[in-house]
CSV table of C-alpha atoms and ligand atoms in Angstrom, one decimal:
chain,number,residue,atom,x,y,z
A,24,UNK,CA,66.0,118.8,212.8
A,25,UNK,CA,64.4,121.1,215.0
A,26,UNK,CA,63.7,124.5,212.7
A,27,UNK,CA,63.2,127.4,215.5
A,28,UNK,CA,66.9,126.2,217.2
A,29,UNK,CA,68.4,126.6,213.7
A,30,UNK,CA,67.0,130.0,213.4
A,31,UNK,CA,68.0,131.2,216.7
A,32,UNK,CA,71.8,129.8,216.1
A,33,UNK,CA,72.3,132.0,212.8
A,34,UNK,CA,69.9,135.1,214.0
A,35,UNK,CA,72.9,134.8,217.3
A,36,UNK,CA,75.1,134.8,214.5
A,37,UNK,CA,76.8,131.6,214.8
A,38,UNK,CA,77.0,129.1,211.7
A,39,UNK,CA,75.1,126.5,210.9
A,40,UNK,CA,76.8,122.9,209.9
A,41,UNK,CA,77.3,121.8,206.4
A,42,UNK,CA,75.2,118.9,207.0
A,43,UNK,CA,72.1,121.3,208.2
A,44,UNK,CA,72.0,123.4,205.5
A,45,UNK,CA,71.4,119.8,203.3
A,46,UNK,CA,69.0,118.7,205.3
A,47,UNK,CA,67.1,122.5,205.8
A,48,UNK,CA,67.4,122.6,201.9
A,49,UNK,CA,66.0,119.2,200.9
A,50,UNK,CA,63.3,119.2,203.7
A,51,UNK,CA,62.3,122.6,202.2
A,52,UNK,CA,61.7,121.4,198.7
A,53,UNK,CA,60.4,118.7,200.0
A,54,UNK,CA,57.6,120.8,201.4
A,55,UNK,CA,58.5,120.0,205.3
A,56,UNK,CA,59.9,123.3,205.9
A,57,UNK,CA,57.3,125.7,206.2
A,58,UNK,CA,57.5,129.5,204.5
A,59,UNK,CA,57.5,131.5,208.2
A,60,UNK,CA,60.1,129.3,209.1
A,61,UNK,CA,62.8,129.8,206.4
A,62,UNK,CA,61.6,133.3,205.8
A,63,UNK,CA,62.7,133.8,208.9
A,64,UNK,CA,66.1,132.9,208.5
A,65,UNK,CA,66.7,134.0,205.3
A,66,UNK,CA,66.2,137.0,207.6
A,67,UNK,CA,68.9,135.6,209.5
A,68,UNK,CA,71.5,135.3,206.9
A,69,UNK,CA,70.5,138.9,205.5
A,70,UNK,CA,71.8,140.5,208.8
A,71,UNK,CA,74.4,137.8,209.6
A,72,UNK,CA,75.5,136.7,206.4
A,73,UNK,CA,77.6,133.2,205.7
A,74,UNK,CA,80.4,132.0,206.5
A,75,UNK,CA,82.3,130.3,203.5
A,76,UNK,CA,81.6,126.8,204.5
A,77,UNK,CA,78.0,127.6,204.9
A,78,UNK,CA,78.0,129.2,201.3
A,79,UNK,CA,79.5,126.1,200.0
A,80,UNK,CA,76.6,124.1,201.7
A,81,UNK,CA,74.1,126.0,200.6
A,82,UNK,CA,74.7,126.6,197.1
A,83,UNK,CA,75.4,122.7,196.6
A,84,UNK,CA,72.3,121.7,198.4
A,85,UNK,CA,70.4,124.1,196.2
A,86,UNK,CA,72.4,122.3,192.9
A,87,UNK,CA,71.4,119.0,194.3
A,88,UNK,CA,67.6,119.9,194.6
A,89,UNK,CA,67.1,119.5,190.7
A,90,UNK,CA,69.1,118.0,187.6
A,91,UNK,CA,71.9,118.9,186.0
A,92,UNK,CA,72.7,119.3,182.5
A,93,UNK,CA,75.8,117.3,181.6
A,94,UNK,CA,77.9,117.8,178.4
A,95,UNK,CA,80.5,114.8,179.2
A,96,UNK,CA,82.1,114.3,175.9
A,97,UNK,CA,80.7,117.1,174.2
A,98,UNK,CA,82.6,117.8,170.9
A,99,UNK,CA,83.0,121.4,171.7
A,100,UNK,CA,83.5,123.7,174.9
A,101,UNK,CA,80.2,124.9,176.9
A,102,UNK,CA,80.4,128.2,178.0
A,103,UNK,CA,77.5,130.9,179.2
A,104,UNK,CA,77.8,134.2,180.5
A,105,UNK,CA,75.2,136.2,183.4
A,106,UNK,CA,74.1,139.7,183.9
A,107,UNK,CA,73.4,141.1,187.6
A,108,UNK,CA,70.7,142.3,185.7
A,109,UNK,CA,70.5,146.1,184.6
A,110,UNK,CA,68.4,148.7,182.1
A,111,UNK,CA,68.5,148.4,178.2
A,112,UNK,CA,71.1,144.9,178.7
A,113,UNK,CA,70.1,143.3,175.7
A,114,UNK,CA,74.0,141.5,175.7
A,115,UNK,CA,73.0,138.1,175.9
A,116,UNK,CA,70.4,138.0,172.4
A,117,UNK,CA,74.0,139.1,170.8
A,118,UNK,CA,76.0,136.8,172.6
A,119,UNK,CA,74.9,134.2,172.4
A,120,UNK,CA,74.6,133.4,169.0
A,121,UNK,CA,77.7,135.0,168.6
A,122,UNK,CA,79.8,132.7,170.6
A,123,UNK,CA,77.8,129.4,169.2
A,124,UNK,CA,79.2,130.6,165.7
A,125,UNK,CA,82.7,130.5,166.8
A,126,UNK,CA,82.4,127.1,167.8
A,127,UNK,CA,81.3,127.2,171.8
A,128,UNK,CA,78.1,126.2,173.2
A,129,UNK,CA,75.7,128.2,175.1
A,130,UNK,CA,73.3,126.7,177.2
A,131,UNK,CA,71.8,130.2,177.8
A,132,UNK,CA,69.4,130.0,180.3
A,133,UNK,CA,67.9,133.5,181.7
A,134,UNK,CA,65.1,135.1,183.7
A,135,UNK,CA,62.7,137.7,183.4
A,136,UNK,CA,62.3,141.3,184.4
A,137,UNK,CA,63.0,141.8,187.9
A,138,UNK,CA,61.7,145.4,190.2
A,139,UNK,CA,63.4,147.8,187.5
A,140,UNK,CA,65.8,146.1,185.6
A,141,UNK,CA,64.8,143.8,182.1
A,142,UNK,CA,64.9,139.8,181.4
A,143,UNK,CA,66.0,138.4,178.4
A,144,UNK,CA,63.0,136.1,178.6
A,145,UNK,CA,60.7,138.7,178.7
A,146,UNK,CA,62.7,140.3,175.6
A,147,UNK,CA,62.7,137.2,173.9
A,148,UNK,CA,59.0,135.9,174.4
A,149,UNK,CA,58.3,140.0,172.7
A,150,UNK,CA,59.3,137.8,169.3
A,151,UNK,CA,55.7,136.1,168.3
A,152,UNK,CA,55.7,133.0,169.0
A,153,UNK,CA,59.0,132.2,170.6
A,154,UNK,CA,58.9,129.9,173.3
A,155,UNK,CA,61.1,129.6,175.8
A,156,UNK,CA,60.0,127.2,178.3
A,157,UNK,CA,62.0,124.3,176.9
A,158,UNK,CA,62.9,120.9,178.6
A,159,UNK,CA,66.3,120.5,179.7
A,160,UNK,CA,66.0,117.5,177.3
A,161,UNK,CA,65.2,119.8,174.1
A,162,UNK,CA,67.5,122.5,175.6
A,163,UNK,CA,70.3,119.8,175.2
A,164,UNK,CA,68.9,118.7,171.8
A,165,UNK,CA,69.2,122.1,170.3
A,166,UNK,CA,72.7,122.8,171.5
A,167,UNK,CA,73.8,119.3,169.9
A,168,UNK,CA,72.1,120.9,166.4
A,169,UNK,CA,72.6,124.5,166.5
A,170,UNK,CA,75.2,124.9,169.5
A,171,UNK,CA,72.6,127.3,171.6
A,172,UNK,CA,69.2,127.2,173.4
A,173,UNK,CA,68.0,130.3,174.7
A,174,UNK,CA,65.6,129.0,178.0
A,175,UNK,CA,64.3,129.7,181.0
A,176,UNK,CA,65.2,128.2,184.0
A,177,UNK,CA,63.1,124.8,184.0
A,178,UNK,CA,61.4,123.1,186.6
A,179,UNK,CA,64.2,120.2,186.7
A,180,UNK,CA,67.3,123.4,187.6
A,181,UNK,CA,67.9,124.0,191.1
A,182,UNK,CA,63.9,124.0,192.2
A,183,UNK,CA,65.0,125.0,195.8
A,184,UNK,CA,66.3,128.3,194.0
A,185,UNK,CA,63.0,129.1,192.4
A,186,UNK,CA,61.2,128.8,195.8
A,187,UNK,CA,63.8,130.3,197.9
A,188,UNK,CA,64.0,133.3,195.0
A,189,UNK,CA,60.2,134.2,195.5
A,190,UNK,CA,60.0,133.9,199.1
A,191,UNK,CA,63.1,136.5,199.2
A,192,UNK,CA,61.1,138.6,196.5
A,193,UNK,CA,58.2,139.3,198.9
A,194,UNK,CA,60.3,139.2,202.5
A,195,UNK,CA,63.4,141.9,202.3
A,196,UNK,CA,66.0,139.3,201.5
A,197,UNK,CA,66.8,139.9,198.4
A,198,UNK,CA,70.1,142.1,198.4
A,199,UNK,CA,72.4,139.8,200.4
A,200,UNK,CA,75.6,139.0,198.5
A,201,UNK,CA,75.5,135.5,200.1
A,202,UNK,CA,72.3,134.6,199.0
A,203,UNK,CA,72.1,136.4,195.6
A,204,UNK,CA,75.5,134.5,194.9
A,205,UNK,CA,73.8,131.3,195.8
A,206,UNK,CA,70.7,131.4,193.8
A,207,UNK,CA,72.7,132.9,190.8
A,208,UNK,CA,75.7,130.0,190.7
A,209,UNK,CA,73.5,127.1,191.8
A,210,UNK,CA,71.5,127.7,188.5
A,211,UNK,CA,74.4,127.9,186.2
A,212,UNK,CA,76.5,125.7,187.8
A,213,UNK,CA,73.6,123.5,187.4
A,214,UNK,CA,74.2,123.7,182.8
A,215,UNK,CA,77.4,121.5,183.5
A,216,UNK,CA,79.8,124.3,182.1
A,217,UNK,CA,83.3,124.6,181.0
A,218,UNK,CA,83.6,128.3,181.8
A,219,UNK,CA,81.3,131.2,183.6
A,220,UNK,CA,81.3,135.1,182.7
A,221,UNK,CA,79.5,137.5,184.7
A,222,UNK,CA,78.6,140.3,183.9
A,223,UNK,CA,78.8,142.1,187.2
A,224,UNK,CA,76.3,145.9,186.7
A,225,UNK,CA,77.6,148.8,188.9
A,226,UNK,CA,76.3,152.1,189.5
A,227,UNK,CA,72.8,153.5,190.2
A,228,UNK,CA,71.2,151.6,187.6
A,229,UNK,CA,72.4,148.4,188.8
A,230,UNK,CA,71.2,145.9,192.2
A,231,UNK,CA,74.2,146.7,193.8
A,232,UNK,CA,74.5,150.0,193.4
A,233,UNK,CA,77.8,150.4,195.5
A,234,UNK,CA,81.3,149.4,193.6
A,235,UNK,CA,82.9,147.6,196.7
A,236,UNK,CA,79.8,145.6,197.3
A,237,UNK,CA,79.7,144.7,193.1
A,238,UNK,CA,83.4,143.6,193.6
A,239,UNK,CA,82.5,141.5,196.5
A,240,UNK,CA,79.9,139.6,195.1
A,241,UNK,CA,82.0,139.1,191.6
A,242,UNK,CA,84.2,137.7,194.1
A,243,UNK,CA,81.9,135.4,196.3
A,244,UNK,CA,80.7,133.9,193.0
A,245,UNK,CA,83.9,133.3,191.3
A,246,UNK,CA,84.6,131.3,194.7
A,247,UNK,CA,81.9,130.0,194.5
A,248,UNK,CA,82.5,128.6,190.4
A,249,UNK,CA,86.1,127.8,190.9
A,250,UNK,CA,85.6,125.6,193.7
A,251,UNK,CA,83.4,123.9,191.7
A,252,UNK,CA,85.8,123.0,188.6
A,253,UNK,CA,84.3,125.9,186.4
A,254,UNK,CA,86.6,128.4,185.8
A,255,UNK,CA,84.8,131.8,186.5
A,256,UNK,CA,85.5,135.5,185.4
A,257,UNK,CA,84.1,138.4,186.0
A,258,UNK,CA,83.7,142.1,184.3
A,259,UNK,CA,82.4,145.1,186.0
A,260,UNK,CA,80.3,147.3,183.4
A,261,UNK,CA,78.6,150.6,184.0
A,262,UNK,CA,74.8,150.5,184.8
A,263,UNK,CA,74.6,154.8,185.6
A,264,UNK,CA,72.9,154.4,182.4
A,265,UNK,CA,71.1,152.3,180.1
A,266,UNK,CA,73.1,150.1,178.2
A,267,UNK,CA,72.8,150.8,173.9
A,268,UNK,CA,70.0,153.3,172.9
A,269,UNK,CA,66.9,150.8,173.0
A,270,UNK,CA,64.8,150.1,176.3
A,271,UNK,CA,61.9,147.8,176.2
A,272,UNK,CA,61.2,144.8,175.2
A,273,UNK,CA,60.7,144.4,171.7
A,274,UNK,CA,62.9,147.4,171.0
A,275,UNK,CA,65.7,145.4,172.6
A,276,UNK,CA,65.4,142.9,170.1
A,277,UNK,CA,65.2,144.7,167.5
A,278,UNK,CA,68.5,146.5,168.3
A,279,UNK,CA,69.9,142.9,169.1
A,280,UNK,CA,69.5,142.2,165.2
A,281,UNK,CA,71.4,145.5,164.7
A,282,UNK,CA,74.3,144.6,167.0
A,283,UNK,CA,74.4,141.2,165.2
A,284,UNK,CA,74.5,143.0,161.6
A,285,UNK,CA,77.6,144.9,163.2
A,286,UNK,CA,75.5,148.5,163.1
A,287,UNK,CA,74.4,148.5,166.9
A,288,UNK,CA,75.4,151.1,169.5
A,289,UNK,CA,79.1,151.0,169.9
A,290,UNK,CA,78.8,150.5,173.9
A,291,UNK,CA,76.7,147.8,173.6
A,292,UNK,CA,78.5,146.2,171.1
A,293,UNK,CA,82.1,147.2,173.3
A,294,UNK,CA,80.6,145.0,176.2
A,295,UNK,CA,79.4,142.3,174.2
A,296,UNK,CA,82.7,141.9,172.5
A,297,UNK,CA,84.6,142.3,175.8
A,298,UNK,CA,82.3,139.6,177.7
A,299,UNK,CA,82.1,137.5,174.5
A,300,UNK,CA,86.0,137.2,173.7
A,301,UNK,CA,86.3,135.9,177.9
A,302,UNK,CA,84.1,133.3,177.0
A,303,UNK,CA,86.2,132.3,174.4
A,304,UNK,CA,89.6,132.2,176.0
A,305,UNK,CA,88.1,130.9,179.2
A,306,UNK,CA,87.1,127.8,177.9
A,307,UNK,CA,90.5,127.7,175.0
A,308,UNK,CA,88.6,128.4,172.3
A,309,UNK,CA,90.6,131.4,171.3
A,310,UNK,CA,94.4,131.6,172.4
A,311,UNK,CA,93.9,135.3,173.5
A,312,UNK,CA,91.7,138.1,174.1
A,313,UNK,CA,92.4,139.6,170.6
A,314,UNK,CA,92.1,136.1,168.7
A,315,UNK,CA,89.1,135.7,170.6
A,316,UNK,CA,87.5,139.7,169.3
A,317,UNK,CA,88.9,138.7,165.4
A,318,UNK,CA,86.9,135.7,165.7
A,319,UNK,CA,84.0,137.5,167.0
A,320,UNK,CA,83.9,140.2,164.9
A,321,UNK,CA,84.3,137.4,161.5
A,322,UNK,CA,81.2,136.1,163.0
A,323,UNK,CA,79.6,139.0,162.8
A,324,UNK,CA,80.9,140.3,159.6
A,325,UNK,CA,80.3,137.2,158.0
A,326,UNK,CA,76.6,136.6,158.9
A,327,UNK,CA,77.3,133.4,160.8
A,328,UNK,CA,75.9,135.3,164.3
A,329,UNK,CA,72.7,136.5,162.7
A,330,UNK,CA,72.3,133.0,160.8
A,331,UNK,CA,72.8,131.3,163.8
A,332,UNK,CA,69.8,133.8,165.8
A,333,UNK,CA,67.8,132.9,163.1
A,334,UNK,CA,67.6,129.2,163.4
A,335,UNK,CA,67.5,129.7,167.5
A,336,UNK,CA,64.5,131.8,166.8
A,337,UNK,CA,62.9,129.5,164.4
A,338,UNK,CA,63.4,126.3,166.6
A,339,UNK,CA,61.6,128.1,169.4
A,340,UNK,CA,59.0,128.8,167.4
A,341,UNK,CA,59.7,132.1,166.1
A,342,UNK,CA,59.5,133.8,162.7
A,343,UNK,CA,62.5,133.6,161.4
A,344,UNK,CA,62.3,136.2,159.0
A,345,UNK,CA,62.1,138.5,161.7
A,346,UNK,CA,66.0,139.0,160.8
A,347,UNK,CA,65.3,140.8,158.1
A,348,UNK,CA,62.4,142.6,158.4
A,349,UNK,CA,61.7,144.1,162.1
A,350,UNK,CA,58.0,144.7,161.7
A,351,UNK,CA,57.6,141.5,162.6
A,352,UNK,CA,57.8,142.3,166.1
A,353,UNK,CA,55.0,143.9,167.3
A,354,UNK,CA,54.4,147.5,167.5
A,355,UNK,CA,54.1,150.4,169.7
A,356,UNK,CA,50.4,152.2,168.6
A,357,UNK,CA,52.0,155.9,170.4
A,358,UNK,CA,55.4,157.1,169.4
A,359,UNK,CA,56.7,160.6,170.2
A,360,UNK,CA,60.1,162.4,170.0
A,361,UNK,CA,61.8,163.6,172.9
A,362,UNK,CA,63.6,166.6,172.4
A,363,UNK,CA,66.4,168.6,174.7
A,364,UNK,CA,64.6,171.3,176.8
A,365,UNK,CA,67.7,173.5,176.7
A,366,UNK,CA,71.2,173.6,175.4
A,367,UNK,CA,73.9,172.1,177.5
A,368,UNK,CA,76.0,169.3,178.1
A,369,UNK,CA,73.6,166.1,179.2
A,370,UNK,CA,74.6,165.3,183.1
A,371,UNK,CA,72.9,162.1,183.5
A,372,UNK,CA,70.8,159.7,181.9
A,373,UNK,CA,69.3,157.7,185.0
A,374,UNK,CA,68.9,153.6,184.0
A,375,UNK,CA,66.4,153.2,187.6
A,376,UNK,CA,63.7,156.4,186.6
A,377,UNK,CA,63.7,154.8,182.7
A,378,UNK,CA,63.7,150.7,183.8
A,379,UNK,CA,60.7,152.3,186.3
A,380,UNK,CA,58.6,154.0,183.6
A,381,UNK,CA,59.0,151.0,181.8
A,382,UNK,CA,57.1,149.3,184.3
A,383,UNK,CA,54.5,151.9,184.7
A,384,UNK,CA,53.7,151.8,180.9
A,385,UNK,CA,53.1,148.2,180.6
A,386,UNK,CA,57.0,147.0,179.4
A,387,UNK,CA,57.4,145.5,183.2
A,388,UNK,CA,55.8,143.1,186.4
A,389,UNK,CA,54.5,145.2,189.4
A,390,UNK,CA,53.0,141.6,190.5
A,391,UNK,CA,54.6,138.3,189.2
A,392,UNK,CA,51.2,137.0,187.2
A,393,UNK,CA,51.3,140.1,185.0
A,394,UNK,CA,51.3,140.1,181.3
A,395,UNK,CA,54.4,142.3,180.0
A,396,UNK,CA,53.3,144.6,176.8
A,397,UNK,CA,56.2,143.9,174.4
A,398,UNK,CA,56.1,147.4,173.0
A,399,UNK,CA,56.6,150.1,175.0
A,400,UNK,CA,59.9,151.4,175.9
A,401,UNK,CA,62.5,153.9,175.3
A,402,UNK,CA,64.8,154.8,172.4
A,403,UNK,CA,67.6,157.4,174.1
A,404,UNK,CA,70.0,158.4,172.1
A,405,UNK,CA,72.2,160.3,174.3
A,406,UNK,CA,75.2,159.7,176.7
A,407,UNK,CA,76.5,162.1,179.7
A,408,UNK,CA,78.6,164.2,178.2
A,409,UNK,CA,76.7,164.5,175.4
A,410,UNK,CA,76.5,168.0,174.0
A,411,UNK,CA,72.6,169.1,173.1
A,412,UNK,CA,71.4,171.7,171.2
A,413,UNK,CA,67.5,173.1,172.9
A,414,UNK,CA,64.6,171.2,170.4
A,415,UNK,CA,66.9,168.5,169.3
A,416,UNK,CA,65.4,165.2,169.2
A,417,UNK,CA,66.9,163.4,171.8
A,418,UNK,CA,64.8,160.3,172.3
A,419,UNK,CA,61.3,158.6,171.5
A,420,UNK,CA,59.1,157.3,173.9
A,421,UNK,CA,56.8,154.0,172.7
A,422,UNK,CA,53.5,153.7,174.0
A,423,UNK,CA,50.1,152.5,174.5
A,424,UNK,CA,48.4,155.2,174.4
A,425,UNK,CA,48.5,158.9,174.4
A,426,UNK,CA,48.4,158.8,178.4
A,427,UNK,CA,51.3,156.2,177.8
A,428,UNK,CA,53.1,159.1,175.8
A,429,UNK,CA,52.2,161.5,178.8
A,430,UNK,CA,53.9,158.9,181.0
A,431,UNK,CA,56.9,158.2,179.1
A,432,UNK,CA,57.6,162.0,178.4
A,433,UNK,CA,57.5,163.0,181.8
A,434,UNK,CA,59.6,160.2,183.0
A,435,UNK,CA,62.1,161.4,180.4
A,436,UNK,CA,62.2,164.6,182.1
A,437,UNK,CA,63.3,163.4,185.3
A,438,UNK,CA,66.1,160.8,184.0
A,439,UNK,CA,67.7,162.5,181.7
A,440,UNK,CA,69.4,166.1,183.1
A,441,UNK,CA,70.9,168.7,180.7
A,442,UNK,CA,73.3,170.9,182.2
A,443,UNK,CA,77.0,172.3,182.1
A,444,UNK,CA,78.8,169.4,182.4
A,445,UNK,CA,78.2,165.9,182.4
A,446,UNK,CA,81.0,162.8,182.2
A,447,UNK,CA,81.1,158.9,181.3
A,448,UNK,CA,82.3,156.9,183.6
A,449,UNK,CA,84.1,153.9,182.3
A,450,UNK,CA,81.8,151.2,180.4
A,451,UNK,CA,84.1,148.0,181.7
A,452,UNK,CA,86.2,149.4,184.4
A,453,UNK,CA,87.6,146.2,186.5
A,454,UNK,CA,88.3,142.5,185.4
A,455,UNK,CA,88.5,140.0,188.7
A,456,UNK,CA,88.9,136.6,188.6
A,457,UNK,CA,90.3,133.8,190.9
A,458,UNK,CA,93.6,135.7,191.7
A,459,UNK,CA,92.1,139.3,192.0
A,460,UNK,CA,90.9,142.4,190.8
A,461,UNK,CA,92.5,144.4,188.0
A,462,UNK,CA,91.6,148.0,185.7
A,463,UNK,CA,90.3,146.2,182.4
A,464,UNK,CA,92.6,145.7,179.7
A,465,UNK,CA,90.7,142.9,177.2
A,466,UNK,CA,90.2,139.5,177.7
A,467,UNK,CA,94.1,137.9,178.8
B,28,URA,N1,69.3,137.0,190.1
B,28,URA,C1,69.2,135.8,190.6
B,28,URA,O1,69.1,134.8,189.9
B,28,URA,N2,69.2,135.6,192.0
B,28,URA,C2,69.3,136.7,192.8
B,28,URA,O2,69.3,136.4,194.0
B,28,URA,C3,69.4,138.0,192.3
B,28,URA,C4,69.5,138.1,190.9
């Protein structure tokens, strides 16, 4: 295969064959492709995109660089759900447990904080102890005894992902929906599921800031899922600000044990429902979208959920006890209130400036080696459309350090605008799946 003529063929914007993306992809992980050369035509595909078969290719060869879990005669339906990735989405620490109770598995596997946006890993490793490196081997173990494993993305899943993924993060290639669609479905079509939800983020918050462009990608993947015998839906949520009232690691979790003890933030716990219940009736565990959210909601009413976190947290080496008594977690040393600067209606409440500050106090990677501090974050506890009263407390900023405190207050200031009028746009507004896009109604 001779590299520079494949280049030149997709930067001319003609497609590639099936068989050369294979090849390109195994003789990359193999270590005979160098970097230049495929950075270059990621390059490529970010200005010429793919064609459909070429999408196909590529996200199979990417599958068939690693293993795959396989759940072949598994007692009970395996289902997972994935987040675009957005500001205070704390989702799957609920979810997941939630769904395991009600008789699914959940081979949750996740990642960690990207530019401005949280991971769950990062939110999860803030528990002490907590490991979440597992072997796809003890991944598949735990599910068998508990029904969930909450893991990173392991050497053995789609290793041509995890290159391709970091040479994108440092080369300008990161926001094309062919290749974002790749690396995301190759990894969880890689868990050998009966059933996919994404969680597709819209709105300045989110990637993809642009609705059309959210929709097209929701699309691309459920292609992408369907074709491959996993039935894929998709729910557009609201990322023009952060998601629930905590931001920041540890603070995530803790409101994560809230939302499982039925007392968390009712938009957070609206979205986990909504993506929850599809889980559920995607893979015919519930006859309908409302049998689905009465199961759910028993789960949660009944303790089963929060039970079912706890032994997930203690078989990953967690306190378990953590449950019951937050201070577990570790702790912010500088906490100050926030409050309103004037009286008014609050206008916006903007996910980017707060998922930045987090980065800049410690909560976040500026380079990929660098240790997260589990503390520091945001609690907001406003909405646009808020009404606000001047010198009401309106969030708390956790911090280092009194220079953290500075930080955090100032970057308050600038994300959250108190004015006349101020409006929330709808927290799920489209469902799409394999035959199209719809306004959101519930789960069918
Ligand atoms: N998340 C992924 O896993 N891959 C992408 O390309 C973007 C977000």
């Amino acid at each position: 295969m001779v590299i520079p003529r494949l280049i030149e063929h997709k930067r001319d914007g003609r497609a590639l064959a099936p068989e050369q993306w294979a090849s390109l992809i195994a003789e990359y992980v193999a270590g005979k492709v160098p970097d230049y050369q495929m950075s270059a035509l990621l390059m490529a595909v970010y200005f010429r995109g793919l064609g459909p078969a070429e999408l196909a290719a590529l996200t199979d060869a990417m599958i068939a660089s690693g293993d795959r879990l396989s759940f072949d005669g598994h007692p009970v339906p395996v289902a997972d759900k994935h987040s675009t990735g957005g500001v205070g989405d704390k989702v799957s620490l609920l979810l997941a447990p939630m769904v395991a109770s009600c008789g699914v598995a959940v081979p949750m596997m996740s990642g960690r904080g990207l530019g401005h946006t949280g991971g769950t890993l990062d939110k999860l490793e803030s528990i002490p102890g907590f490991r979440t490196d597992l072997s796809l081997h003890q991944a598949r173990a735990q599910i068998d005894r508990l029904g969930c494993a909450m893991l990173g993305q392991t050497p053995e899943i789609a290793p041509a992902d995890k290159r391709l993924y970091a040479l994108r993060d440092v080369t300008g290639t990161v926001e094309s929906i062919p290749l974002i669609a790749a690396s995301i479905m190759s990894k969880k079509l890689a868990e050998g599921l009966n059933g996919l939800v994404l969680d597709v983020k819209t709105g300045s918050g989110a990637f993809l800031t642009d609705q059309a462009l959210a929709v097209e990608l929701a699309r691309t993947m459920i292609g992408l899922g369907e074709a491959r015998g996993c039935p894929t839906v998709a729910l557009l949520t609201a990322m023009d600000r952060p998601l629930g009232r905590a931001c920041g690691n540890a603070l995530e979790v803790e409101e994560a044990i809230e939302g499982l003890r039925g007392s968390g933030p009712a938009d957070l716990m609206e979205v986990t429902y909504a993506l929850a219940a599809e889980m559920l009736v995607l893979v015919g565990a519930a006859p309908d979208g409302a049998a689905a959210r009465r199961a759910l909601e028993e789960s949660v009413a009944s303790g089963r959920a929060l039970e079912t976190f706890a032994h997930v947290v203690e078989a990953q080496g967690g306190n378990p006890a953590l449950v019951d008594d937050p201070a577990v977690l570790p702790q912010a040393r500088a906490v100050e209130v926030y409050r309103a600067d004037r009286s008014g209606v609050v206008e916006r409440v903007q996910p980017r400036r707060i998922g930045r500050a987090i980065v800049e106090l410690g909560g976040g990677r500026a380079a990929v080696e660098d240790a997260v501090d589990p503390t520091v974050g945001f609690v907001i506890t406003v909405k646009p459309g808020d009404a606000v009263r001047a010198g009401e407390p309106i969030a708390s900023v956790f911090a280092r350090d009194a220079a953290g405190v500075a930080l955090g207050i100032s970057a308050l200031g600038e994300a959250v605008t108190i004015g006349e009028r101020g409006e929330l746009t709808p927290l799920i507004s489209q469902r799409i799946t394999a035959r199209g896009a719809e306004p959101f109604s519930g789960a069918d």
